[in-house]
Tab-separated table of C-alpha atoms in Angstrom:
chain	number	residue	atom	x	y	z
A	1	MET	CA	-82.292	-118.275	-7.411
A	2	ALA	CA	-80.620	-114.944	-7.596
A	3	LEU	CA	-78.093	-114.380	-10.683
A	4	HIS	CA	-74.713	-112.974	-9.415
A	5	ILE	CA	-73.502	-111.501	-12.669
A	6	VAL	CA	-70.002	-109.512	-13.238
A	7	ARG	CA	-68.712	-107.761	-16.119
A	8	PHE	CA	-64.900	-108.237	-17.468
A	9	ASP	CA	-62.487	-106.848	-19.799
A	10	HIS	CA	-62.112	-109.796	-22.539
A	11	GLN	CA	-59.548	-109.151	-25.364
A	12	ASP	CA	-60.358	-105.294	-25.153
A	13	GLN	CA	-63.993	-105.801	-25.418
A	14	PRO	CA	-66.497	-106.220	-22.403
A	15	ARG	CA	-68.370	-109.269	-21.869
A	16	TRP	CA	-71.022	-110.328	-19.407
A	17	GLY	CA	-70.585	-113.348	-17.229
A	18	LEU	CA	-71.916	-115.385	-14.415
A	19	LEU	CA	-70.119	-115.640	-11.010
A	20	GLU	CA	-70.113	-118.981	-9.037
A	21	GLY	CA	-67.953	-118.870	-6.367
A	22	THR	CA	-64.729	-117.840	-7.663
A	23	THR	CA	-65.423	-119.043	-11.251
A	24	ILE	CA	-66.790	-116.803	-13.992
A	25	THR	CA	-68.903	-118.492	-16.777
A	26	PRO	CA	-68.962	-116.345	-19.759
A	27	LEU	CA	-72.690	-115.392	-21.033
A	28	ASP	CA	-73.025	-115.444	-25.098
A	29	LEU	CA	-75.489	-112.041	-24.583
A	30	PRO	CA	-75.153	-109.420	-27.359
A	31	CYS	CA	-76.318	-106.881	-24.609
A	32	THR	CA	-74.011	-103.852	-24.140
A	33	THR	CA	-75.782	-101.978	-21.452
A	34	THR	CA	-77.096	-102.831	-18.253
A	35	ALA	CA	-80.429	-102.067	-19.271
A	36	ALA	CA	-80.411	-104.705	-22.278
A	37	LEU	CA	-78.963	-107.582	-19.718
A	38	ILE	CA	-81.855	-106.978	-17.434
A	39	GLU	CA	-84.634	-106.785	-20.041
A	40	GLN	CA	-83.300	-110.452	-21.153
A	41	GLY	CA	-84.811	-111.730	-17.921
A	42	HIS	CA	-83.517	-114.917	-15.622
A	43	GLU	CA	-84.041	-117.560	-17.949
A	44	ALA	CA	-82.493	-116.019	-20.972
A	45	ILE	CA	-79.637	-115.377	-18.769
A	46	ARG	CA	-79.386	-118.184	-17.492
A	47	ALA	CA	-79.797	-120.108	-21.301
A	48	ALA	CA	-76.850	-117.908	-22.484
A	49	VAL	CA	-73.896	-120.060	-20.683
A	50	GLY	CA	-71.719	-120.072	-23.421
A	51	ASP	CA	-68.977	-122.748	-24.419
A	52	GLY	CA	-66.009	-120.203	-23.710
A	53	ALA	CA	-63.549	-120.874	-21.103
A	54	GLU	CA	-64.474	-120.556	-17.597
A	55	LEU	CA	-62.122	-117.660	-15.654
A	56	VAL	CA	-61.088	-117.667	-12.161
A	57	LEU	CA	-62.188	-114.446	-10.734
A	58	GLU	CA	-59.196	-113.277	-9.457
A	59	SER	CA	-57.466	-113.530	-13.031
A	60	ALA	CA	-60.159	-111.295	-14.405
A	61	THR	CA	-60.549	-107.389	-15.104
A	62	LEU	CA	-63.332	-106.546	-13.896
A	63	LEU	CA	-65.908	-103.553	-15.120
A	64	SER	CA	-68.477	-101.934	-13.505
A	65	PRO	CA	-71.341	-103.760	-14.126
A	66	ILE	CA	-73.324	-100.613	-14.532
A	67	THR	CA	-72.614	-98.822	-18.064
A	68	SER	CA	-72.673	-95.229	-18.439
A	69	GLU	CA	-76.203	-94.275	-19.694
A	70	ALA	CA	-77.252	-95.144	-16.489
A	71	LYS	CA	-78.752	-92.484	-14.186
A	72	VAL	CA	-77.314	-92.307	-10.667
A	73	LEU	CA	-79.879	-90.961	-8.259
A	74	CYS	CA	-79.143	-90.906	-4.530
A	75	GLN	CA	-80.623	-90.405	-0.761
A	76	GLY	CA	-79.253	-88.547	1.830
A	77	ALA	CA	-78.425	-89.078	5.329
A	78	ASN	CA	-80.586	-92.528	5.653
A	79	TYR	CA	-79.456	-94.429	8.405
A	80	ARG	CA	-80.469	-93.697	11.574
A	81	GLN	CA	-77.083	-93.484	13.298
A	82	HIS	CA	-75.704	-91.360	10.570
A	83	MET	CA	-78.694	-88.810	10.906
A	84	ILE	CA	-78.263	-88.502	14.849
A	85	ASP	CA	-74.652	-87.860	14.153
A	86	SER	CA	-75.663	-85.370	11.818
A	87	GLY	CA	-77.816	-83.545	14.292
A	88	MET	CA	-80.505	-85.007	12.951
A	89	ASN	CA	-83.733	-86.783	14.692
A	90	PRO	CA	-84.474	-89.818	11.862
A	91	ASP	CA	-87.972	-89.854	13.930
A	92	ASP	CA	-89.085	-86.275	12.765
A	93	LYS	CA	-87.998	-86.711	9.225
A	94	SER	CA	-91.221	-87.036	6.644
A	95	PHE	CA	-89.216	-86.742	3.564
A	96	ASN	CA	-86.213	-87.864	1.669
A	97	MET	CA	-83.014	-85.981	0.973
A	98	PHE	CA	-82.367	-86.504	-2.851
A	99	PHE	CA	-79.570	-85.702	-5.188
A	100	THR	CA	-77.987	-87.030	-8.025
A	101	LYS	CA	-74.501	-87.913	-9.530
A	102	SER	CA	-73.092	-87.378	-12.707
A	103	PRO	CA	-73.069	-90.672	-15.018
A	104	ALA	CA	-69.400	-89.835	-15.944
A	105	SER	CA	-68.401	-90.562	-12.130
A	106	ILE	CA	-69.009	-94.472	-12.526
A	107	THR	CA	-65.832	-96.427	-12.441
A	108	ALA	CA	-64.922	-99.897	-12.207
A	109	PRO	CA	-65.029	-101.951	-8.850
A	110	GLY	CA	-61.214	-101.909	-8.555
A	111	GLY	CA	-58.050	-99.593	-9.856
A	112	GLU	CA	-57.712	-96.017	-8.736
A	113	ILE	CA	-60.000	-93.140	-7.178
A	114	ILE	CA	-58.417	-89.897	-8.506
A	115	LYS	CA	-58.200	-86.805	-6.118
A	116	PRO	CA	-58.178	-83.812	-7.880
A	117	ALA	CA	-55.351	-81.420	-7.158
A	118	HIS	CA	-57.825	-78.724	-5.705
A	119	VAL	CA	-59.208	-81.376	-3.365
A	120	GLN	CA	-58.257	-81.091	0.134
A	121	LEU	CA	-61.491	-83.228	1.870
A	122	LEU	CA	-61.911	-86.212	-0.142
A	123	ASP	CA	-64.356	-88.426	1.966
A	124	TYR	CA	-65.951	-92.393	1.122
A	125	GLU	CA	-69.395	-93.658	1.503
A	126	ILE	CA	-70.373	-97.119	1.213
A	127	GLU	CA	-73.779	-97.664	0.049
A	128	LEU	CA	-76.193	-100.363	-1.391
A	129	THR	CA	-76.927	-99.278	-4.615
A	130	LEU	CA	-80.404	-100.778	-6.213
A	131	VAL	CA	-80.329	-101.233	-9.689
A	132	LEU	CA	-84.087	-100.234	-11.114
A	133	GLY	CA	-85.865	-102.819	-13.746
A	134	LYS	CA	-88.869	-100.821	-14.840
A	135	GLN	CA	-89.555	-98.148	-17.345
A	136	THR	CA	-91.617	-95.071	-15.397
A	137	ASP	CA	-93.309	-91.951	-17.224
A	138	GLY	CA	-95.098	-90.680	-14.109
A	139	PRO	CA	-95.611	-91.233	-10.270
A	140	VAL	CA	-95.742	-94.835	-9.153
A	141	ASP	CA	-97.181	-96.345	-6.330
A	142	VAL	CA	-94.265	-98.610	-5.166
A	143	THR	CA	-95.265	-101.351	-2.121
A	144	ALA	CA	-93.868	-104.466	-0.704
A	145	ASP	CA	-96.129	-106.454	-2.757
A	146	ASN	CA	-94.807	-105.082	-5.986
A	147	LEU	CA	-91.033	-103.764	-5.211
A	148	HIS	CA	-89.763	-106.550	-7.388
A	149	GLU	CA	-91.045	-105.356	-10.227
A	150	PHE	CA	-89.222	-101.768	-10.048
A	151	VAL	CA	-86.075	-103.153	-8.596
A	152	ALA	CA	-83.845	-105.826	-10.696
A	153	GLY	CA	-81.025	-106.159	-8.020
A	154	PHE	CA	-78.234	-104.483	-6.680
A	155	CYS	CA	-74.949	-104.046	-6.223
A	156	ILE	CA	-72.081	-101.919	-4.123
A	157	GLY	CA	-71.793	-98.134	-4.527
A	158	ASN	CA	-69.393	-95.695	-2.820
A	159	ASP	CA	-70.566	-92.559	-3.117
A	160	VAL	CA	-67.101	-90.621	-2.888
A	161	SER	CA	-67.394	-86.941	-2.036
A	162	ALA	CA	-65.052	-83.587	-2.182
A	163	ARG	CA	-66.318	-82.119	1.117
A	164	ASP	CA	-64.700	-78.727	0.597
A	165	VAL	CA	-66.797	-78.268	-2.996
A	166	GLN	CA	-69.933	-80.154	-1.527
A	167	ILE	CA	-70.491	-77.771	1.418
A	168	PRO	CA	-68.780	-74.743	1.104
A	169	GLN	CA	-69.701	-74.359	-2.796
A	170	MET	CA	-73.442	-76.267	-1.656
A	171	GLN	CA	-72.581	-78.436	-5.064
A	172	PHE	CA	-73.886	-81.601	-3.792
A	173	HIS	CA	-73.536	-82.289	-7.679
A	174	LYS	CA	-70.010	-81.045	-8.509
A	175	GLY	CA	-68.618	-82.245	-5.152
A	176	LYS	CA	-69.928	-86.062	-5.746
A	177	SER	CA	-69.262	-86.393	-9.372
A	178	TYR	CA	-65.811	-86.035	-10.405
A	179	ARG	CA	-64.102	-88.809	-12.840
A	180	THR	CA	-64.097	-92.294	-10.501
A	181	PHE	CA	-66.245	-90.496	-7.820
A	182	CYS	CA	-68.692	-93.603	-8.153
A	183	PRO	CA	-67.632	-97.202	-7.990
A	184	LEU	CA	-70.094	-99.708	-8.809
A	185	GLY	CA	-69.663	-103.066	-8.410
A	186	PRO	CA	-68.326	-105.843	-8.891
A	187	VAL	CA	-71.375	-108.102	-8.482
A	188	LEU	CA	-74.769	-107.201	-10.142
A	189	CYS	CA	-76.862	-109.456	-8.096
A	190	LEU	CA	-80.553	-109.968	-9.799
A	191	LEU	CA	-83.088	-111.129	-7.391
A	192	GLU	CA	-86.038	-113.582	-7.809
A	193	LYS	CA	-89.279	-111.947	-6.371
A	194	SER	CA	-89.117	-114.125	-3.581
A	195	GLU	CA	-85.487	-113.048	-2.698
A	196	ILE	CA	-86.589	-108.945	-2.573
A	197	HIS	CA	-86.834	-109.238	1.323
A	198	TYR	CA	-83.165	-109.322	1.358
A	199	LEU	CA	-82.986	-105.852	0.642
A	200	ASP	CA	-84.248	-105.167	4.342
A	201	ASP	CA	-81.019	-107.419	6.029
A	202	MET	CA	-77.536	-106.826	4.121
A	203	GLN	CA	-74.725	-106.399	5.920
A	204	LEU	CA	-72.064	-103.326	4.899
A	205	GLN	CA	-68.593	-102.579	5.801
A	206	LEU	CA	-65.664	-100.530	4.310
A	207	THR	CA	-62.271	-100.205	5.864
A	208	VAL	CA	-59.348	-97.912	5.046
A	209	ASN	CA	-55.874	-99.292	5.326
A	210	GLY	CA	-57.433	-102.380	6.630
A	211	GLU	CA	-59.301	-100.085	9.234
A	212	THR	CA	-63.024	-100.639	9.689
A	213	ARG	CA	-64.437	-96.983	9.152
A	214	GLN	CA	-68.298	-97.891	8.392
A	215	GLN	CA	-70.642	-101.101	9.459
A	216	ASP	CA	-74.103	-101.349	9.342
A	217	SER	CA	-77.184	-103.077	8.398
A	218	THR	CA	-79.874	-102.223	5.901
A	219	ALA	CA	-82.268	-102.894	8.593
A	220	ASN	CA	-81.375	-99.738	9.873
A	221	LEU	CA	-82.668	-97.731	6.468
A	222	VAL	CA	-84.870	-94.815	7.851
A	223	PHE	CA	-86.497	-94.885	4.173
A	224	LYS	CA	-87.260	-97.754	2.984
A	225	PRO	CA	-86.809	-98.614	-1.464
A	226	ALA	CA	-90.702	-98.983	-1.627
A	227	GLU	CA	-91.652	-95.629	-0.030
A	228	THR	CA	-88.406	-93.962	-1.615
A	229	LEU	CA	-89.367	-95.353	-5.098
A	230	SER	CA	-92.873	-93.802	-4.578
A	231	GLU	CA	-91.820	-90.425	-3.374
A	232	TYR	CA	-88.782	-90.072	-6.077
A	233	SER	CA	-91.025	-90.692	-8.797
A	234	LEU	CA	-92.880	-87.744	-8.211
A	235	ILE	CA	-89.869	-85.598	-9.778
A	236	HIS	CA	-87.868	-88.323	-11.621
A	237	ASP	CA	-88.775	-91.313	-14.383
A	238	PHE	CA	-86.825	-94.557	-13.750
A	239	ALA	CA	-85.644	-96.664	-16.390
A	240	PRO	CA	-83.802	-100.240	-16.224
A	241	GLY	CA	-80.469	-100.150	-15.235
A	242	ASP	CA	-80.496	-96.660	-13.631
A	243	VAL	CA	-79.397	-96.870	-10.348
A	244	LEU	CA	-80.310	-95.746	-6.521
A	245	MET	CA	-77.764	-94.963	-4.001
A	246	THR	CA	-79.792	-95.634	-0.580
A	247	GLY	CA	-77.289	-93.848	1.667
A	248	THR	CA	-74.444	-94.696	3.798
A	249	PRO	CA	-74.090	-95.605	7.554
A	250	ALA	CA	-71.839	-93.383	10.360
A	251	GLY	CA	-68.368	-93.259	9.767
A	252	CYS	CA	-67.547	-91.048	7.198
A	253	ALA	CA	-64.914	-88.552	7.387
A	254	LEU	CA	-66.706	-85.596	7.695
A	255	GLY	CA	-67.033	-84.287	10.979
A	256	LEU	CA	-70.129	-81.715	11.430
A	257	PRO	CA	-69.361	-78.656	13.956
A	258	SER	CA	-71.780	-78.267	17.047
A	259	ALA	CA	-75.107	-76.359	16.789
A	260	ALA	CA	-73.533	-73.745	19.092
A	261	LEU	CA	-70.516	-73.197	16.596
A	262	THR	CA	-72.367	-73.528	13.396
A	263	LYS	CA	-74.633	-70.680	14.744
A	264	VAL	CA	-71.342	-68.440	15.814
A	265	ALA	CA	-69.819	-69.200	12.098
A	266	GLY	CA	-73.308	-68.001	10.846
A	267	LEU	CA	-72.371	-64.637	12.019
A	268	LEU	CA	-69.255	-64.412	10.168
A	269	PRO	CA	-68.601	-63.550	6.801
A	270	GLU	CA	-68.855	-66.321	4.010
A	271	SER	CA	-65.194	-66.599	3.078
A	272	LYS	CA	-64.049	-66.128	6.941
A	273	LYS	CA	-66.646	-68.997	7.739
A	274	TRP	CA	-65.654	-71.528	4.867
A	275	GLN	CA	-61.617	-70.860	5.837
A	276	LEU	CA	-62.685	-72.058	9.253
A	277	PHE	CA	-64.468	-75.193	7.837
A	278	ILE	CA	-61.857	-76.296	6.265
A	279	LYS	CA	-59.284	-75.845	8.131
A	280	SER	CA	-61.298	-77.755	11.097
A	281	GLN	CA	-61.823	-80.389	8.764
A	282	LYS	CA	-58.281	-80.653	7.774
A	283	ARG	CA	-57.722	-81.506	11.303
A	284	ARG	CA	-59.384	-84.793	11.128
A	285	GLN	CA	-57.172	-87.638	9.728
A	286	GLN	CA	-59.867	-89.753	8.105
A	287	TYR	CA	-60.251	-88.002	4.731
A	288	LEU	CA	-58.524	-89.762	1.694
A	289	GLN	CA	-55.033	-89.346	1.158
A	290	ALA	CA	-52.914	-90.747	-1.980
A	291	GLY	CA	-52.108	-94.336	-1.328
A	292	ASP	CA	-54.870	-94.965	1.151
A	293	VAL	CA	-56.447	-98.362	0.211
A	294	VAL	CA	-60.513	-98.185	0.635
A	295	GLU	CA	-62.280	-101.750	0.666
A	296	SER	CA	-66.284	-102.553	0.664
A	297	THR	CA	-67.905	-105.604	1.380
A	298	ILE	CA	-71.600	-106.254	1.355
A	299	ALA	CA	-73.514	-109.588	1.560
A	300	SER	CA	-76.593	-110.834	3.162
A	301	ARG	CA	-76.573	-112.024	6.862
A	302	ASP	CA	-76.836	-115.692	5.704
A	303	GLN	CA	-74.120	-115.212	3.226
A	304	LYS	CA	-76.249	-116.316	0.492
A	305	LEU	CA	-76.183	-113.215	-1.712
A	306	ASP	CA	-72.604	-111.784	-1.934
A	307	LEU	CA	-71.594	-108.328	-3.837
A	308	GLY	CA	-68.367	-109.178	-3.805
A	309	ARG	CA	-65.350	-106.462	-2.891
A	310	GLN	CA	-64.438	-103.135	-4.269
A	311	ARG	CA	-60.832	-102.423	-3.468
A	312	HIS	CA	-59.430	-99.112	-4.757
A	313	THR	CA	-56.087	-97.066	-4.156
A	314	ILE	CA	-56.674	-92.979	-3.868
A	315	LYS	CA	-54.146	-91.136	-6.602
A	316	ASP	CA	-53.664	-87.630	-6.954
A	317	GLY	CA	-54.795	-86.207	-9.708
A	318	VAL	CA	-54.050	-82.773	-11.944
């Protein structure tokens, strides 16, 4: 049976807890990192239920269950409808789009997302985020039969993006890596081998100020986790506690121009082209502004696995 793990602040120190319903039972574990927690294994974690007083979930200050040494690996454009909306034919794609986010962007599942003062086009991207469980040092052949050896569990992720940095500057890493741009958690759900099939049946929803902007199922992922990890292992080693963000559904704030308009814009000088891009995007009301509230949930269709709820308020930075 899957373990729903949270990390919370206890007397100014981080601590792990087992979440059951709305009750957190503290765990007596010496682990300070996600990697060390995973390496304990399910039985040791279950046996670590301590004598400390239980907490009510709503009273706890939750931290990200992914600690900052983790590598943040990412897939782009991986849901069928999102690809179609972006002008791509998912059936023509043979390879993933890969990029990374800085671990410095990892933040708690609640609180504030800081919009840097120079950023005008702040976007959201809910993503099922795999938490990896095995060290690799070269290419690996991941299949449906051994996927559980490489994926320890999953959590909610939000791939927050500054589109006016990412696209005009052609800087995926920079545009997606400002501080607070990677909320992860609140729940780290550690899976048993028999539960790995849930990767294909998780339901995602993101709202802004209560309005649903993104809603889809991981059944609609174009590149599934096993083939993705095999392809990614050609260029990256994995370690326990690293995460893989698996792409976002349709419904982001970004609205790409038509192919014809893109062709015409390509004839313009660079500075003029990007001035027009930012001007056209600023007409879209979907981009995040200070005071907006973003909430994300992911749960299995049968509700047996619930990754909790992220809730953030957008705040202007300096």
